[in-house]
């Protein structure tokens, strides 16, 4: 017992040293350390010999300690990452629905949440201006009556989803894999509205503005204001949305009007949308340039300093899959040998070609069945089953492959100072018996 | 029988209009005895009904507006409460510089992001510039910067993420 405690304490107090002790010089798990780890887990680790060097079991990888929970009417008990700005992540096992219910939507704010628009929502105004022949100043009611209204299931994912997998730790909210949603959004196509404004040839980029005040409360500066190349704005799945899952968009998610730019960083889905400017050059608002929503072209040393001058803006988000019917930390009855699994996978602008699950740290993989998306930019359902050889501690590693054949890596790749676009495969620890 | 505000308003409007119609319809010089009130003209009836409908619609709009305003106010207050965790300085580990760190940082954000971060002194130091350049923080220089950065580097050094705590070791 003393050994168990000391190992746990060591991980809590000095994970680097614990890591060094647990793994041999060549990265193999040493006999005594392995035994200690098994004892600490209260289980044997059947596939220990195949554990990659330097990679801790998911169950031991991080320090123990409660994660605060969001307590808020109308929201499920999400993982609270911060109160101001209010940021909360959806646990992976809460993402099992095909259409993400509103209470399970993750929350990301860059500034303060604005006061709720108290007038008739149909009187909310949005301007389309800049490089257009006919600047528009439309009410939500006019948007709805003048343009075709469409309803689509669309993924929206934070650009920092998966950030917690970066080593060393980067700046920003330490998201696991749960900064993703797949809501049913109703709105008008941004491209129809841009066309109505008569874009000039010089309209090559967008810039988006919303009503949320800057965190400091300074109303003269936007909290966040990002933009995209015109090609993405003209996609038929990029919406100016006013309903989510058939209801008015909740205040916290951008009531009454927001952009939905599926497959690209969620910061392009401007909440409380009140203005879109068409520009000849990339937008320069807060959240653009430097290391913001940008990743290295030439990989940099993890943990090093960089001003991001040579980085590029993230466009499509990378491929990712989630296991959603078994929660991390589930204990199963002794003798459990077969697990029916299901989840979702998505790949930004691309589609998901395959999902595989490994129970042995990646030594072997079982292929799952992957459904087609009901519409472009919706996530895809996958399901299948795996067999377990014995009781004990297992990790279910979920790995999706996109339509170009690119797979999720074991570890977060292309380290960058603000920790974007990490898509290390998801790891779900279970204990049988 | 209890009447809603809307219904009362509407009834009031009908009665008032009825009286008005009667008053105008009274030819001068007629004696009251002869004043078996003639039935209101179709025009008067239609006008009264239209006015009553308008009054109902106005009351309805008023009610919808005050409902929206009440909802908006409640929602704004609710979200303000969620965004204010009521933190005090002792949420941060005791140490030289804690008071200054708490005061400066919580001017913009809660301490959650600090408590879940772990960086080297250099990275903390850079973060001060980044917050000034990108987030509009007042520049932090000199002794106060040293104090703040030293405190953060000492108490929040690089470490593994606290996420995904071992589910079987609690």
Coordinates of C-alpha atoms in Angstrom, one line a residue:
Chain A
X1 CA 0.0 0.0 0.0
X2 CA 2.9 2.3 0.8
X3 CA 4.1 1.9 -2.7
X4 CA 0.7 2.7 -4.2
X5 CA 0.4 5.8 -2.2
X6 CA 3.9 7.0 -3.0
X7 CA 3.3 6.4 -6.7
X8 CA 0.1 8.4 -6.6
X9 CA 1.7 11.1 -4.6
X10 CA 4.6 11.3 -6.9
X11 CA 2.4 11.7 -9.9
X12 CA 0.5 14.4 -8.1
X13 CA 3.6 16.3 -6.9
X14 CA 6.2 15.6 -9.5
X15 CA 4.8 14.0 -12.6
X16 CA 8.0 14.4 -14.6
X17 CA 10.0 12.5 -12.0
X18 CA 7.3 9.9 -11.7
X19 CA 7.4 9.5 -15.4
X20 CA 11.1 9.0 -15.4
X21 CA 10.8 6.4 -12.6
X22 CA 8.0 4.6 -14.2
X23 CA 9.7 4.2 -17.5
X24 CA 13.2 2.8 -18.2
X25 CA 16.0 4.6 -19.9
X26 CA 14.8 3.2 -23.3
X27 CA 11.3 4.1 -22.6
X28 CA 10.1 0.6 -21.7
X29 CA 8.0 0.3 -18.6
X30 CA 10.2 -1.3 -15.9
X31 CA 9.2 -4.3 -14.0
X32 CA 8.9 -2.8 -10.5
X33 CA 7.3 0.4 -11.9
X34 CA 4.9 -1.6 -13.9
X35 CA 4.0 -3.7 -10.9
X36 CA 3.5 -0.5 -8.8
X37 CA 1.4 1.0 -11.5
X38 CA -0.7 -2.1 -11.7
X39 CA -1.1 -2.2 -7.9
X40 CA -2.0 1.5 -7.9
X41 CA -4.7 0.9 -10.5
X42 CA -5.9 -2.2 -8.6
X43 CA -5.6 -4.2 -11.8
X44 CA -3.2 -5.8 -14.1
X45 CA -2.3 -4.1 -17.3
X46 CA -2.7 -6.9 -19.8
X47 CA -1.1 -5.1 -22.7
X48 CA 1.7 -3.3 -20.7
X49 CA 4.4 -4.7 -22.9
X50 CA 3.0 -2.8 -25.8
X51 CA 2.7 0.6 -24.0
X52 CA 4.7 3.1 -26.0
X53 CA 7.7 4.5 -24.2
X54 CA 7.2 7.8 -22.5
X55 CA 3.4 7.5 -22.8
X56 CA 1.7 7.0 -19.5
X57 CA -1.5 5.0 -19.1
X58 CA -4.4 7.4 -19.6
X59 CA -5.5 6.7 -16.1
X60 CA -2.2 7.7 -14.7
X61 CA -1.2 10.3 -17.2
X62 CA -2.5 13.2 -15.2
X63 CA -2.8 14.3 -11.6
X64 CA -5.9 13.4 -9.6
X65 CA -8.1 16.1 -8.4
X66 CA -11.6 17.2 -9.0
X67 CA -12.5 19.0 -12.2
X68 CA -15.0 21.8 -11.4
X69 CA -18.5 21.3 -12.8
X70 CA -20.7 24.0 -14.4
X71 CA -23.9 24.5 -12.4
X72 CA -26.3 26.4 -14.5
X73 CA -30.0 26.2 -15.4
X74 CA -30.5 24.9 -18.8
X75 CA -27.0 23.4 -19.1
X76 CA -25.9 19.8 -18.3
X77 CA -23.0 19.5 -15.7
X78 CA -20.3 20.4 -18.2
X79 CA -16.6 20.7 -17.2
X80 CA -16.1 24.2 -16.1
X81 CA -12.9 25.6 -17.5
X82 CA -13.4 29.2 -16.4
X83 CA -16.1 31.6 -15.2
X84 CA -14.9 34.8 -16.7
X85 CA -14.7 34.4 -19.6
X86 CA -17.3 31.6 -19.2
X87 CA -15.9 28.4 -20.8
X88 CA -17.2 24.9 -20.3
X89 CA -16.4 21.6 -22.1
X90 CA -18.8 18.7 -22.8
X91 CA -17.6 15.4 -21.4
X92 CA -17.1 13.0 -24.3
X93 CA -19.7 10.6 -23.0
X94 CA -22.3 13.4 -23.1
X95 CA -21.9 13.7 -26.9
X96 CA -23.7 10.5 -27.8
X97 CA -26.8 12.2 -29.4
X98 CA -26.8 12.5 -33.2
X99 CA -28.0 16.1 -32.8
X100 CA -26.3 17.7 -29.8
X101 CA -29.0 18.9 -27.4
X102 CA -28.7 22.6 -26.3
X103 CA -27.9 21.7 -22.7
X104 CA -24.9 19.7 -23.9
X105 CA -23.4 22.4 -26.1
X106 CA -19.9 23.4 -25.0
X107 CA -19.5 27.1 -24.1
X108 CA -16.7 29.3 -25.3
X109 CA -16.6 33.1 -24.7
X110 CA -13.7 35.4 -25.4
X111 CA -15.3 38.4 -23.8
X112 CA -18.2 39.1 -21.5
X113 CA -21.6 37.8 -22.3
X114 CA -23.6 40.8 -23.5
X115 CA -26.9 41.8 -22.0
X116 CA -29.7 39.9 -23.7
X117 CA -31.4 41.8 -26.6
X118 CA -34.7 42.7 -25.0
X119 CA -36.7 43.9 -28.0
X120 CA -38.4 41.7 -30.6
X121 CA -35.7 39.5 -31.9
X122 CA -36.9 40.2 -35.5
X123 CA -35.7 43.8 -35.0
X124 CA -32.0 42.8 -34.4
X125 CA -29.9 44.3 -37.1
X126 CA -26.9 43.1 -39.1
X127 CA -24.9 45.1 -41.6
X128 CA -23.0 43.8 -44.6
X129 CA -20.6 46.4 -45.8
X130 CA -17.1 47.0 -47.1
X131 CA -16.2 45.9 -50.6
X132 CA -19.8 45.7 -51.8
X133 CA -21.8 47.7 -54.2
X134 CA -24.9 47.8 -52.1
X135 CA -24.2 47.8 -48.3
X136 CA -27.1 46.1 -46.5
X137 CA -28.5 46.9 -43.1
X138 CA -31.1 44.1 -42.5
X139 CA -33.2 43.1 -39.6
X140 CA -33.4 39.4 -38.6
X141 CA -37.0 39.5 -39.8
X142 CA -35.8 40.7 -43.2
X143 CA -33.1 38.1 -43.4
X144 CA -35.7 35.4 -42.7
X145 CA -38.2 36.7 -45.3
X146 CA -35.9 37.8 -48.1
X147 CA -33.6 34.7 -48.3
X148 CA -34.1 31.0 -48.4
X149 CA -34.2 29.5 -44.9
X150 CA -32.3 26.2 -44.5
X151 CA -31.8 23.8 -41.7
X152 CA -28.6 21.7 -41.5
X153 CA -26.8 19.6 -38.9
X154 CA -23.4 21.3 -38.6
X155 CA -20.3 20.6 -36.5
X156 CA -18.9 23.5 -34.6
X157 CA -15.6 22.9 -32.9
X158 CA -13.3 25.1 -30.9
X159 CA -9.9 25.7 -32.6
X160 CA -8.3 24.7 -29.4
X161 CA -10.2 21.4 -29.0
X162 CA -7.7 18.7 -27.9
X163 CA -5.3 21.3 -26.5
X164 CA -4.7 19.4 -23.2
X165 CA -2.8 16.7 -25.2
X166 CA 0.0 19.2 -26.0
X167 CA 3.3 18.7 -24.2
X168 CA 4.5 21.0 -22.9
X169 CA 1.3 22.6 -21.9
X170 CA 0.3 25.6 -24.0
X171 CA -1.5 28.8 -23.2
X172 CA -5.3 28.7 -23.3
X173 CA -8.1 26.6 -22.0
X174 CA -7.1 23.0 -21.5
X175 CA -9.7 21.4 -23.6
X176 CA -9.9 17.6 -23.8
X177 CA -11.8 16.5 -26.9
X178 CA -15.2 17.9 -25.9
X179 CA -15.2 21.4 -27.5
X180 CA -17.4 20.0 -30.3
X181 CA -21.1 20.1 -31.1
X182 CA -23.3 19.0 -33.9
X183 CA -26.5 21.1 -33.7
X184 CA -29.3 21.5 -36.1
X185 CA -29.0 25.1 -37.2
X186 CA -31.6 27.1 -39.1
X187 CA -30.7 30.3 -40.9
X188 CA -29.9 31.8 -44.3
X189 CA -26.8 31.1 -46.3
X190 CA -24.2 33.8 -45.9
X191 CA -23.5 33.6 -49.6
X192 CA -27.0 34.6 -50.5
X193 CA -26.7 37.7 -48.3
X194 CA -23.3 38.6 -49.7
X195 CA -24.6 38.2 -53.2
X196 CA -27.5 40.5 -52.4
X197 CA -25.0 43.1 -51.4
X198 CA -23.2 42.9 -54.7
X199 CA -19.6 42.0 -53.8
X200 CA -16.9 43.7 -55.7
X201 CA -13.9 41.8 -57.2
X202 CA -11.9 43.1 -54.2
X203 CA -14.2 41.3 -51.7
X204 CA -11.7 38.6 -50.8
X205 CA -12.0 38.2 -47.1
X206 CA -14.6 38.7 -44.4
X207 CA -14.4 40.3 -41.0
X208 CA -17.0 39.5 -38.4
X209 CA -18.3 41.6 -35.4
X210 CA -20.5 40.8 -32.5
X211 CA -22.1 42.5 -29.6
X212 CA -20.1 40.9 -26.8
X213 CA -18.0 43.4 -24.8
X214 CA -14.3 43.0 -24.3
X215 CA -13.4 41.1 -21.1
X216 CA -12.1 44.3 -19.5
X217 CA -15.5 45.8 -20.0
X218 CA -14.0 48.3 -22.4
X219 CA -16.8 48.8 -24.9
X220 CA -14.6 50.4 -27.5
X221 CA -12.8 47.2 -28.3
X222 CA -14.3 44.0 -29.6
X223 CA -13.8 40.8 -27.6
X224 CA -13.0 38.9 -30.7
X225 CA -13.4 39.7 -34.3
X226 CA -12.2 37.1 -36.9
X227 CA -12.6 36.7 -40.6
X228 CA -12.1 34.1 -43.4
X229 CA -11.3 33.9 -47.1
X230 CA -14.4 34.6 -49.2
X231 CA -14.4 31.0 -50.6
X232 CA -15.4 29.7 -47.1
X233 CA -17.9 32.4 -46.7
X234 CA -19.5 31.4 -50.0
X235 CA -19.9 27.7 -49.1
X236 CA -23.5 26.5 -48.9
X237 CA -23.1 25.3 -45.4
X238 CA -21.9 28.6 -44.0
X239 CA -25.0 30.2 -42.3
X240 CA -26.2 33.3 -40.6
X241 CA -28.3 31.3 -38.1
X242 CA -31.2 32.3 -35.9
X243 CA -32.4 29.0 -34.6
X244 CA -30.7 26.0 -32.9
X245 CA -32.5 22.7 -32.7
X246 CA -35.7 24.5 -33.7
X247 CA -35.5 27.1 -30.9
X248 CA -34.2 30.6 -30.7
X249 CA -30.5 30.4 -30.1
X250 CA -29.8 30.6 -26.3
X251 CA -28.3 33.8 -25.1
X252 CA -25.0 32.1 -24.2
X253 CA -24.7 30.7 -27.7
X254 CA -25.3 34.0 -29.5
X255 CA -28.9 35.1 -29.3
X256 CA -30.5 36.1 -31.5
X257 CA -28.1 35.8 -34.5
X258 CA -24.8 34.2 -35.1
X259 CA -22.6 32.9 -37.9
X260 CA -22.1 29.2 -38.3
X261 CA -18.9 28.4 -40.1
X262 CA -18.7 24.6 -39.8
X263 CA -15.5 22.7 -40.0
X264 CA -13.3 25.7 -39.3
X265 CA -12.3 27.0 -35.9
X266 CA -15.4 28.0 -33.9
X267 CA -14.2 31.5 -33.5
X268 CA -15.3 32.1 -37.0
X269 CA -18.9 31.4 -35.9
X270 CA -19.3 34.9 -34.5
X271 CA -21.9 35.1 -31.8
X272 CA -24.3 38.0 -31.3
X273 CA -23.5 38.9 -34.9
X274 CA -24.2 42.5 -35.9
X275 CA -21.8 43.3 -38.8
X276 CA -19.8 41.6 -41.6
X277 CA -17.3 43.6 -43.5
X278 CA -15.9 42.4 -46.8
X279 CA -12.3 43.2 -47.3
X280 CA -9.5 43.1 -49.9
X281 CA -7.0 41.8 -47.3
X282 CA -7.2 39.4 -44.4
X283 CA -9.1 40.8 -41.4
X284 CA -7.0 42.3 -38.6
X285 CA -9.3 42.1 -35.6
X286 CA -8.5 40.6 -32.2
X287 CA -7.9 36.9 -32.8
X288 CA -6.2 37.4 -36.1
X289 CA -2.4 37.3 -36.7
X290 CA 0.5 36.4 -34.6
X291 CA 0.0 33.0 -32.9
X292 CA -3.8 33.4 -32.7
X293 CA -5.7 30.6 -34.5
X294 CA -2.5 30.0 -36.4
X295 CA -0.1 27.1 -36.7
X296 CA 3.5 26.7 -37.8
X297 CA 4.2 25.7 -41.4
X298 CA 7.7 24.7 -40.4
X299 CA 7.3 22.8 -37.1
X300 CA 8.9 24.6 -34.1
X301 CA 10.5 23.1 -31.0
X302 CA 7.7 22.4 -28.4
X303 CA 7.8 24.9 -25.7
X304 CA 9.9 27.4 -27.6
X305 CA 9.1 31.0 -28.1
X306 CA 7.7 32.3 -31.4
X307 CA 5.8 35.3 -32.6
X308 CA 3.9 33.4 -35.2
X309 CA 5.0 35.7 -38.1
X310 CA 5.6 32.6 -40.3
X311 CA 2.5 30.7 -39.1
X312 CA -0.7 30.2 -41.2
X313 CA -4.3 30.7 -40.2
X314 CA -6.1 27.4 -39.4
X315 CA -8.6 26.6 -42.2
X316 CA -10.3 23.2 -41.9
X317 CA -10.0 21.5 -38.5
X318 CA -8.2 18.2 -38.5
X319 CA -9.9 14.7 -38.3
X320 CA -11.1 13.5 -34.9
X321 CA -13.3 10.7 -33.5
X322 CA -14.9 10.2 -30.1
X323 CA -16.2 7.2 -28.3
X324 CA -19.4 8.4 -26.8
X325 CA -21.2 5.4 -25.2
X326 CA -18.6 4.4 -22.6
X327 CA -17.3 7.1 -20.3
X328 CA -13.7 7.5 -19.3
X329 CA -13.3 5.7 -16.0
X330 CA -16.1 3.2 -16.4
X331 CA -15.8 0.1 -14.3
X332 CA -17.3 -3.1 -15.8
X333 CA -18.3 -6.4 -14.4
X334 CA -15.7 -9.1 -14.2
X335 CA -15.9 -11.4 -17.2
X336 CA -16.8 -8.6 -19.6
X337 CA -15.3 -9.7 -22.9
X338 CA -17.2 -7.9 -25.6
X339 CA -17.8 -4.2 -25.8
X340 CA -20.3 -2.6 -28.2
X341 CA -19.0 0.8 -29.1
X342 CA -20.3 3.9 -30.9
X343 CA -19.4 7.5 -31.3
X344 CA -19.0 10.3 -33.8
X345 CA -16.2 11.4 -36.1
X346 CA -15.6 14.4 -38.3
X347 CA -12.9 16.0 -40.3
X348 CA -13.4 19.7 -40.9
X349 CA -14.1 20.3 -44.5
X350 CA -13.3 16.7 -45.3
X351 CA -15.2 13.5 -44.5
X352 CA -14.3 10.5 -42.3
X353 CA -13.3 7.4 -44.3
X354 CA -12.6 5.1 -41.3
X355 CA -12.6 4.7 -37.6
X356 CA -10.6 2.1 -35.7
X357 CA -10.4 1.2 -32.1
X358 CA -7.5 -0.4 -30.3
X359 CA -7.6 -2.0 -26.8
X360 CA -3.9 -2.7 -26.8
X361 CA -2.2 0.7 -27.0
X362 CA -2.3 0.6 -30.8
X363 CA -0.7 -2.8 -31.4
X364 CA -3.9 -4.0 -33.2
X365 CA -6.9 -2.2 -34.5
X366 CA -10.5 -3.1 -35.0
X367 CA -12.3 -1.4 -37.8
X368 CA -15.7 0.2 -37.0
X369 CA -18.6 0.9 -39.4
X370 CA -18.9 4.6 -40.3
X371 CA -22.1 6.1 -41.6
X372 CA -22.3 8.9 -44.1
X373 CA -23.1 12.4 -42.9
X374 CA -26.8 13.4 -43.3
X375 CA -25.5 16.6 -44.9
X376 CA -22.1 18.1 -45.6
X377 CA -20.3 19.3 -42.5
X378 CA -22.4 17.2 -40.1
X379 CA -20.4 14.7 -38.0
X380 CA -20.6 11.0 -38.8
X381 CA -21.9 8.2 -36.6
X382 CA -19.6 5.1 -36.2
X383 CA -20.3 1.9 -34.4
X384 CA -18.7 -1.5 -33.9
X385 CA -17.4 -3.9 -31.2
X386 CA -14.1 -5.0 -29.7
X387 CA -13.1 -8.1 -27.7
X388 CA -11.1 -8.1 -24.5
X389 CA -8.9 -11.1 -23.7
X390 CA -9.1 -10.8 -19.9
X391 CA -10.3 -8.7 -17.0
X392 CA -8.1 -5.8 -16.1
X393 CA -7.2 -2.2 -17.1
X394 CA -7.7 -1.3 -20.7
X395 CA -7.7 1.8 -22.8
X396 CA -9.9 2.2 -25.8
X397 CA -8.1 4.3 -28.3
X398 CA -10.3 5.8 -31.0
X399 CA -8.6 6.8 -34.2
X400 CA -10.4 8.4 -37.2
X401 CA -9.0 8.6 -40.7
X402 CA -10.1 11.4 -43.1
X403 CA -11.0 11.2 -46.8
X404 CA -7.4 12.0 -47.7
X405 CA -6.2 9.0 -45.6
X406 CA -4.8 11.2 -42.8
X407 CA -5.1 9.6 -39.3
X408 CA -5.2 11.0 -35.9
X409 CA -1.7 10.8 -34.3
X410 CA -0.9 9.2 -30.9
X411 CA 0.3 12.6 -29.6
X412 CA -0.6 16.2 -30.4
X413 CA 1.5 17.3 -33.3
X414 CA 2.8 20.6 -34.6
X415 CA 3.1 22.2 -31.1
X416 CA 2.3 25.9 -31.2
X417 CA 2.3 28.5 -28.4
X418 CA -1.5 28.8 -28.1
X419 CA -2.2 25.1 -28.6
X420 CA -4.4 24.9 -31.7
X421 CA -5.4 22.0 -33.9
X422 CA -4.3 19.1 -31.7
X423 CA -6.0 15.9 -32.7
X424 CA -4.3 13.2 -30.8
X425 CA -6.6 10.1 -30.7
X426 CA -9.0 9.9 -27.8
X427 CA -8.2 7.5 -25.0
X428 CA -10.9 6.0 -22.7
X429 CA -9.7 4.1 -19.6
X430 CA -11.9 1.2 -18.4
X431 CA -11.5 -1.3 -15.7
X432 CA -13.0 -4.8 -16.0
X433 CA -13.5 -6.7 -12.8
Chain B
X1 CA -65.4 35.8 -12.6
X2 CA -62.0 37.3 -12.8
X3 CA -60.9 39.2 -15.9
X4 CA -57.4 39.5 -17.3
X5 CA -55.9 42.9 -17.8
X6 CA -56.3 42.5 -21.5
X7 CA -60.0 41.6 -21.3
X8 CA -60.7 44.5 -18.9
X9 CA -58.9 46.9 -21.3
X10 CA -60.9 45.5 -24.2
X11 CA -64.3 45.7 -22.3
X12 CA -63.4 49.2 -21.2
X13 CA -62.7 50.3 -24.7
X14 CA -66.0 48.8 -25.9
X15 CA -68.0 50.5 -23.2
X16 CA -66.3 53.8 -23.7
X17 CA -66.9 53.7 -27.4
X18 CA -70.5 52.6 -26.9
X19 CA -71.1 55.7 -24.7
X20 CA -69.4 57.9 -27.3
X21 CA -71.5 56.5 -30.0
X22 CA -74.7 57.1 -27.9
X23 CA -73.7 60.6 -27.1
X24 CA -73.1 61.5 -30.7
X25 CA -76.2 59.8 -31.8
X26 CA -78.4 61.9 -29.6
X27 CA -80.1 64.5 -31.7
X28 CA -80.3 67.9 -30.0
X29 CA -83.8 68.7 -28.7
X30 CA -85.1 65.2 -28.3
X31 CA -86.5 64.5 -24.9
X32 CA -85.0 61.8 -22.9
X33 CA -88.3 59.9 -22.8
X34 CA -88.2 59.4 -26.5
X35 CA -84.6 58.2 -26.1
X36 CA -85.2 54.6 -26.6
X37 CA -81.5 54.2 -27.6
X38 CA -81.5 53.4 -31.3
X39 CA -79.4 50.4 -32.2
X40 CA -75.8 51.4 -33.0
X41 CA -75.2 51.8 -36.6
X42 CA -73.1 49.0 -38.3
X43 CA -70.4 51.6 -38.8
X44 CA -70.3 52.4 -35.1
X45 CA -70.3 48.7 -34.2
X46 CA -67.5 48.0 -36.6
X47 CA -65.5 50.9 -35.3
X48 CA -66.0 49.8 -31.7
X49 CA -64.9 46.3 -32.6
X50 CA -61.9 47.4 -34.5
X51 CA -60.9 49.7 -31.6
X52 CA -61.4 46.9 -29.2
X53 CA -59.2 44.6 -31.3
X54 CA -56.6 47.3 -31.5
X55 CA -56.7 47.7 -27.8
X56 CA -56.3 43.9 -27.3
X57 CA -53.4 43.9 -29.7
X58 CA -51.7 46.8 -27.9
X59 CA -52.2 45.0 -24.6
X60 CA -50.8 41.8 -26.1
X61 CA -47.8 43.7 -27.5
X62 CA -47.2 45.4 -24.2
X63 CA -47.4 42.1 -22.4
X64 CA -45.0 40.4 -24.9
X65 CA -42.6 43.4 -24.5
X66 CA -42.6 43.3 -20.8
X67 CA -42.2 39.5 -20.9
X68 CA -39.2 39.8 -23.2
X69 CA -37.8 42.5 -21.0
X70 CA -38.3 40.5 -17.9
X71 CA -36.7 37.4 -19.6
X72 CA -33.8 39.5 -20.8
X73 CA -33.2 41.0 -17.4
X74 CA -33.4 37.6 -15.7
X75 CA -31.1 36.0 -18.2
X76 CA -28.6 38.8 -18.0
X77 CA -28.5 38.6 -14.2
X78 CA -28.3 34.8 -14.3
X79 CA -25.3 34.9 -16.6
X80 CA -23.7 37.7 -14.6
X81 CA -23.9 35.4 -11.6
X82 CA -22.4 32.5 -13.5
X83 CA -19.5 34.7 -14.7
X84 CA -18.8 36.0 -11.1
X85 CA -17.4 33.1 -9.1
X86 CA -17.0 35.4 -6.1
X87 CA -13.3 34.6 -5.8
X88 CA -11.1 35.9 -3.0
X89 CA -7.4 36.2 -2.9
X90 CA -7.0 33.0 -0.9
X91 CA -8.0 31.0 -3.9
X92 CA -4.4 31.4 -5.0
X93 CA -1.6 29.8 -3.1
X94 CA -0.1 32.0 -0.3
X95 CA 3.1 33.7 -1.3
X96 CA 4.9 36.9 -1.9
X97 CA 3.0 38.8 -4.7
X98 CA -0.3 37.0 -4.3
X99 CA -2.3 40.1 -3.5
X100 CA -0.9 42.0 -6.6
X101 CA -1.4 39.0 -8.9
X102 CA -5.0 38.5 -7.7
X103 CA -5.9 42.2 -8.1
X104 CA -4.3 42.6 -11.5
X105 CA -5.4 39.3 -13.1
X106 CA -9.0 39.3 -11.9
X107 CA -9.5 42.8 -13.4
X108 CA -10.2 40.9 -16.6
X109 CA -10.6 37.2 -15.9
X110 CA -11.2 34.7 -13.1
X111 CA -8.4 32.7 -11.7
X112 CA -9.4 29.4 -13.3
X113 CA -7.2 30.0 -16.3
X114 CA -4.2 30.8 -14.0
X115 CA -4.8 27.8 -11.7
X116 CA -4.9 25.5 -14.7
X117 CA -1.8 26.9 -16.3
X118 CA 1.8 25.8 -15.8
X119 CA 4.6 27.6 -17.5
X120 CA 8.3 28.4 -17.2
X121 CA 9.2 31.9 -16.0
X122 CA 10.1 32.9 -19.6
X123 CA 6.7 31.8 -20.9
X124 CA 4.9 33.6 -18.0
X125 CA 6.9 36.7 -18.8
X126 CA 6.0 36.6 -22.5
X127 CA 2.4 36.2 -21.5
X128 CA 2.4 39.6 -19.9
X129 CA 3.4 41.2 -23.2
X130 CA 0.9 39.1 -25.1
X131 CA -1.9 40.2 -22.8
X132 CA -0.9 43.8 -23.3
X133 CA -0.5 43.6 -27.1
X134 CA -3.4 41.3 -27.8
X135 CA -5.8 41.7 -24.9
X136 CA -5.5 45.4 -24.1
X137 CA -3.9 44.9 -20.6
X138 CA -2.1 48.0 -19.2
X139 CA 1.6 47.4 -19.7
X140 CA 3.2 45.7 -16.7
X141 CA 6.7 46.8 -16.1
X142 CA 9.5 47.2 -13.5
X143 CA 9.2 45.8 -10.0
X144 CA 5.5 45.0 -10.2
X145 CA 6.1 42.8 -13.3
X146 CA 9.0 41.0 -11.6
X147 CA 6.8 40.4 -8.6
X148 CA 3.8 39.1 -10.6
X149 CA 5.9 36.9 -12.9
X150 CA 8.0 35.5 -10.1
X151 CA 4.9 34.6 -8.2
X152 CA 3.3 32.9 -11.2
X153 CA 6.5 31.0 -12.2
X154 CA 7.0 29.8 -8.6
X155 CA 3.4 28.6 -8.0
X156 CA 2.4 27.6 -11.5
X157 CA 5.4 25.9 -13.1
X158 CA 5.1 23.6 -16.1
X159 CA 3.3 20.3 -15.2
X160 CA 1.0 17.9 -16.7
X161 CA -2.5 19.0 -17.4
X162 CA -4.9 18.3 -14.6
X163 CA -7.5 17.0 -17.1
X164 CA -8.4 13.3 -17.3
X165 CA -7.6 12.6 -13.7
X166 CA -7.1 8.9 -13.0
X167 CA -10.7 7.6 -12.6
X168 CA -9.5 4.6 -10.6
X169 CA -7.3 6.3 -8.1
X170 CA -9.7 8.5 -6.3

